[in-house]
Coordinates of C-alpha atoms and ligand atoms in Angstrom, one line a residue:
M1 CA 96.3 93.4 127.0
I2 CA 96.4 91.3 130.4
C3 CA 99.8 89.7 131.7
C4 CA 99.8 85.9 131.1
D5 CA 103.0 85.1 131.4
A6 CA 104.6 85.5 135.0
T7 CA 107.8 84.0 134.7
T8 CA 108.8 86.3 131.9
S9 CA 106.0 89.2 132.4
I10 CA 105.8 89.4 128.8
M11 CA 102.1 90.5 127.6
L12 CA 99.8 87.8 125.9
V13 CA 98.3 89.0 123.9
L14 CA 96.5 85.8 122.2
S15 CA 96.6 82.5 123.5
V16 CA 95.5 79.4 121.6
R17 CA 95.0 76.1 123.4
Q18 CA 95.1 73.1 121.6
L19 CA 92.5 74.2 118.9
T20 CA 90.2 71.8 117.1
K21 CA 87.9 71.8 113.8
S22 CA 86.6 69.6 111.5
Y23 CA 84.5 70.1 108.4
R24 CA 82.1 67.8 107.0
S25 CA 82.3 67.3 103.8
G26 CA 79.8 65.0 102.0
G27 CA 80.5 61.4 104.7
E28 CA 83.6 61.8 107.7
P29 CA 84.3 64.7 108.4
I30 CA 87.9 66.0 107.7
S31 CA 89.7 67.1 110.7
V32 CA 91.8 69.9 109.3
L33 CA 93.1 71.6 113.1
R34 CA 94.2 69.1 114.7
G35 CA 95.3 70.4 118.5
V36 CA 96.6 74.0 117.5
D37 CA 98.9 75.5 120.4
L38 CA 99.8 79.6 119.9
D39 CA 100.5 82.2 122.1
V40 CA 101.2 85.3 120.5
S41 CA 102.7 88.4 122.9
A42 CA 101.9 92.3 123.1
G43 CA 104.1 93.7 119.4
E44 CA 104.9 90.9 117.8
R45 CA 104.4 89.5 114.9
V46 CA 104.2 85.7 113.8
A47 CA 104.0 84.2 110.0
L48 CA 102.2 81.1 109.8
T49 CA 103.5 79.5 107.2
G50 CA 102.7 75.6 105.4
E51 CA 101.9 74.1 101.9
S52 CA 98.1 74.9 100.7
G53 CA 95.6 73.3 103.0
S54 CA 97.7 72.8 105.9
G55 CA 95.1 75.0 108.3
K56 CA 96.6 78.2 107.3
S57 CA 93.2 80.5 106.7
T58 CA 91.1 78.2 108.9
L59 CA 93.4 79.2 112.0
L60 CA 92.9 82.7 111.1
H61 CA 89.1 82.2 110.4
L62 CA 88.3 80.7 114.2
I63 CA 90.8 83.5 116.1
A64 CA 88.8 85.9 114.2
G65 CA 85.6 84.1 115.1
L66 CA 83.7 84.0 111.1
D67 CA 83.5 80.1 112.5
A68 CA 83.3 78.4 116.0
S69 CA 85.8 76.0 116.5
D70 CA 85.2 72.7 118.0
G71 CA 87.5 72.8 121.0
G72 CA 89.9 73.7 122.4
D73 CA 90.4 77.5 123.7
I74 CA 90.7 81.2 122.5
V75 CA 92.2 84.1 124.7
L76 CA 92.1 86.8 123.8
D77 CA 93.5 90.2 125.9
G78 CA 92.4 87.7 129.2
A79 CA 89.0 87.0 128.1
S80 CA 88.4 83.5 126.5
I81 CA 86.2 84.2 122.9
G82 CA 86.4 80.2 122.0
A83 CA 82.8 79.5 123.8
L84 CA 80.9 82.5 122.2
D85 CA 77.5 82.5 120.5
D86 CA 77.6 84.2 116.7
A87 CA 76.4 87.1 117.7
G88 CA 79.6 87.4 121.1
R89 CA 82.2 86.9 117.7
A90 CA 81.0 89.0 115.6
A91 CA 82.2 92.0 118.8
V92 CA 84.5 90.7 119.5
R93 CA 85.9 90.7 115.7
R94 CA 84.4 94.1 115.4
E95 CA 85.7 95.6 118.7
R96 CA 88.9 94.1 118.7
L97 CA 90.7 92.4 115.0
G98 CA 91.3 93.6 112.1
L99 CA 90.9 91.5 109.5
V100 CA 92.7 91.8 105.7
F101 CA 92.1 88.9 102.9
Q102 CA 93.8 87.7 100.0
Q103 CA 90.4 89.9 98.2
F104 CA 90.6 93.4 99.3
N105 CA 86.5 93.6 100.1
L106 CA 86.0 97.0 99.3
F107 CA 82.7 98.5 99.2
G108 CA 82.9 99.5 95.5
H109 CA 80.1 103.2 95.2
L110 CA 82.3 104.1 97.5
T111 CA 85.8 106.3 98.1
A112 CA 88.7 105.1 99.2
K113 CA 88.4 107.4 102.6
E114 CA 84.6 106.9 102.7
N115 CA 85.6 102.5 103.0
I116 CA 87.6 103.6 106.0
A117 CA 86.0 106.7 107.4
G118 CA 81.9 104.6 106.9
P119 CA 82.5 102.1 108.9
L120 CA 84.2 104.2 111.5
R121 CA 80.8 105.6 111.6
W122 CA 78.4 103.0 111.4
V123 CA 80.5 100.8 113.6
H124 CA 81.8 102.6 115.9
G125 CA 79.9 105.1 116.4
L126 CA 82.3 108.3 115.6
G127 CA 81.3 111.1 114.6
R128 CA 81.7 112.6 111.0
F129 CA 84.5 114.5 111.5
E130 CA 86.9 112.6 113.6
A131 CA 85.8 109.4 111.2
E132 CA 87.6 111.4 107.9
R133 CA 89.6 113.1 110.8
R134 CA 91.2 109.1 111.3
A135 CA 90.4 107.8 107.0
A136 CA 93.4 110.5 106.4
E137 CA 95.9 109.7 108.8
L138 CA 95.3 106.4 107.6
L139 CA 96.1 106.8 104.2
D140 CA 98.7 108.6 105.1
R141 CA 100.5 105.8 107.1
V142 CA 100.4 103.4 103.4
G143 CA 100.8 106.2 101.0
L144 CA 97.6 106.6 100.1
S145 CA 96.9 110.3 100.5
H146 CA 96.8 111.7 96.8
R147 CA 94.3 108.6 96.2
A148 CA 91.4 109.7 99.2
D149 CA 88.5 110.3 96.4
A150 CA 89.4 108.1 94.3
L151 CA 87.2 104.5 94.2
P152 CA 88.4 101.5 94.0
R153 CA 87.6 100.9 91.0
H154 CA 90.0 103.4 90.1
L155 CA 93.0 101.9 91.7
S156 CA 95.8 99.6 90.8
G157 CA 94.8 96.2 92.9
G158 CA 98.4 96.9 95.5
Q159 CA 96.2 100.6 96.4
Q160 CA 93.5 98.9 96.9
Q161 CA 94.8 95.8 99.8
R162 CA 96.8 99.2 101.3
V163 CA 93.1 100.5 102.0
A164 CA 92.3 97.5 103.1
I165 CA 94.9 97.1 105.2
A166 CA 93.9 100.4 106.5
R167 CA 90.0 100.1 107.0
A168 CA 91.7 97.2 109.3
L169 CA 94.0 99.1 111.3
A170 CA 91.7 102.3 111.6
P171 CA 89.2 101.1 115.5
N172 CA 93.1 99.9 116.4
P173 CA 92.0 96.5 116.2
S174 CA 94.7 94.4 119.7
V175 CA 96.0 92.2 116.8
L176 CA 95.9 91.9 113.1
L177 CA 94.7 89.1 111.5
L178 CA 96.5 88.9 107.7
D179 CA 95.5 86.4 105.2
E180 CA 97.6 85.9 102.4
P181 CA 97.3 89.5 101.2
T182 CA 99.2 89.6 98.5
S183 CA 98.1 86.0 97.4
A184 CA 95.0 87.8 94.1
L185 CA 97.7 90.5 93.6
D186 CA 99.7 90.4 90.1
P187 CA 103.6 89.7 90.4
E188 CA 104.5 93.4 90.2
L189 CA 102.2 94.7 92.7
V190 CA 103.5 92.2 95.9
N191 CA 106.2 94.8 96.7
E192 CA 104.9 97.9 97.1
V193 CA 102.2 96.0 100.2
L194 CA 104.9 93.9 101.5
E195 CA 106.3 96.8 102.4
V196 CA 102.9 98.6 103.2
I197 CA 103.0 95.6 105.5
R198 CA 106.3 96.4 106.5
R199 CA 106.4 99.5 107.5
L200 CA 103.2 99.3 109.8
A201 CA 104.8 96.0 111.6
I202 CA 108.4 97.8 112.3
D203 CA 107.1 101.2 112.5
D204 CA 104.4 101.3 115.0
G205 CA 105.2 97.9 116.9
L206 CA 101.6 96.3 115.7
T207 CA 101.3 92.6 117.1
M208 CA 100.0 90.2 114.1
I209 CA 99.6 87.4 112.1
I210 CA 100.5 86.5 108.9
S211 CA 100.1 83.7 107.1
T212 CA 102.0 83.9 104.1
H213 CA 103.8 81.2 101.5
Q214 CA 106.6 84.7 101.3
V215 CA 109.7 83.3 102.5
R216 CA 111.9 86.1 102.1
F217 CA 109.4 88.8 104.1
A218 CA 108.5 86.3 106.3
D219 CA 111.6 86.2 107.5
E220 CA 112.4 90.6 107.6
V221 CA 109.1 91.0 109.4
A222 CA 108.3 88.6 111.5
D223 CA 109.7 87.5 115.1
R224 CA 108.4 83.6 114.8
V225 CA 107.6 82.1 112.5
A226 CA 105.1 78.5 112.7
F227 CA 105.5 76.3 110.4
L228 CA 101.2 74.0 110.0
N229 CA 100.8 70.5 108.7
G230 CA 97.9 69.3 108.3
G231 CA 96.2 71.2 111.1
V232 CA 99.0 71.4 113.5
I233 CA 101.9 73.1 114.1
L234 CA 105.1 71.6 113.2
E235 CA 107.4 73.6 114.4
Q236 CA 107.9 76.8 115.9
G237 CA 110.9 79.2 116.7
P238 CA 112.6 82.7 116.2
A239 CA 111.7 84.0 111.7
H240 CA 115.2 83.6 110.9
E241 CA 116.3 80.4 113.3
V242 CA 112.6 78.0 111.2
L243 CA 113.5 79.7 108.3
S244 CA 117.6 79.3 107.9
S245 CA 117.4 76.2 109.9
P246 CA 114.3 74.6 110.5
R247 CA 114.5 71.1 112.7
H248 CA 112.0 69.4 110.7
P249 CA 111.9 67.6 107.3
L250 CA 108.9 68.8 106.3
T251 CA 109.3 72.0 107.2
A252 CA 112.6 72.3 105.4
R253 CA 111.1 70.9 102.1
F254 CA 108.8 73.1 102.0
L255 CA 110.9 76.0 102.8
S256 CA 113.2 74.4 99.6
V257 CA 110.3 74.3 97.6
M258 CA 109.6 77.5 98.2
D259 CA 112.8 78.5 97.1
A260 CA 113.4 76.1 93.8
E261 CA 110.0 78.3 93.1
R262 CA 111.3 81.7 93.7
S263 CA 114.3 81.6 91.0
K264 CA 111.9 79.8 89.1
D265 CA 110.1 83.4 88.8
A266 CA 113.5 85.4 88.7
V267 CA 114.5 84.0 85.5
A268 CA 110.9 84.1 85.0
Ligands
ADP301 P1 95.5 77.4 104.5 O1 94.6 78.3 104.6 O2 96.4 76.6 104.8 O3 95.4 76.4 102.7 P2 92.9 76.6 105.4 O4 93.1 76.4 106.1 O5 91.9 77.4 104.1 O6 94.1 75.6 105.2 O7 92.7 74.8 105.0 C1 92.5 73.7 105.4 C2 91.4 73.0 105.0 O8 90.2 72.3 105.2 C3 91.6 72.2 103.3 O9 92.0 70.8 102.9 C4 90.2 72.4 102.9 O10 90.0 71.9 101.4 C5 89.2 72.6 104.4 N1 87.8 73.1 104.5 C6 88.4 74.6 104.5 N2 87.4 74.9 104.9 C7 86.0 74.8 104.7 C8 84.8 74.4 104.6 N3 84.2 75.5 105.3 N4 84.3 73.4 104.1 C9 84.7 72.2 103.7 N5 86.5 72.1 104.1 C10 87.1 73.0 104.7
MG302 MG1 94.6 80.2 103.2

């Protein structure tokens, strides 16, 4: 953690500067991120929201180093990681970032506890005892101590995602990145996962960036909301302010569509 903002003494953990990315599908390259700026302070929770295709996953993938940017920079814990090669980005990801995706990607042949303890041993070099102790602690934090010895196929989707969250947190990352962590779940399982994230955010003061369409959840959990549209952040600010009185008409339109969908779901 490095103090980068001398005027406010805010501890910036992550700073994204003028990040650009395009993909070539067939002919012309398509610009997916067109100059994104985002600062995240220690302990801050930022919700990324915006329509499908606005660039949320791409931004999280670039921060996670799963793909290289075309331009701009990403500074994590005071060090520029934007221009690292694949191996350098993988090392940063391993050591400093926790990732949670829509799909849980647990090892199917390993128990919940081993899904967490295994990577701590193989990747982070912990001894068996220490890795298992940490896995047990994390399972407790996501409310799954009683399912420690279950295989993923014997867990519900919500429980699997909670194991995936525990696994992401196990190495104590600087930033936890969550990409629509509940969008692959059946509706009745969404709340238990949101509740775990809410608890981790509020009780543990984790630094997190979460892409989500769950507007009410973002309002409750995020300090700040950033609204992406067409590869740029159109508007960002304190969560409640952006969500209750958006300044940009496109943010307002997005929020009213989300609101209408929520009412539809409530009636269905
Ligand atoms: P969101 O997560 O907000 O739905 P994405 O970041 O997934 O948006 O996608 C933004 C745009 O980038 C979309 O138009 C998508 O089709 C395109 N895109 C994302 N990844 C790739 C890729 N690997 N190759 C080509 N196009 C991609
Ligand atoms: Mg996405």
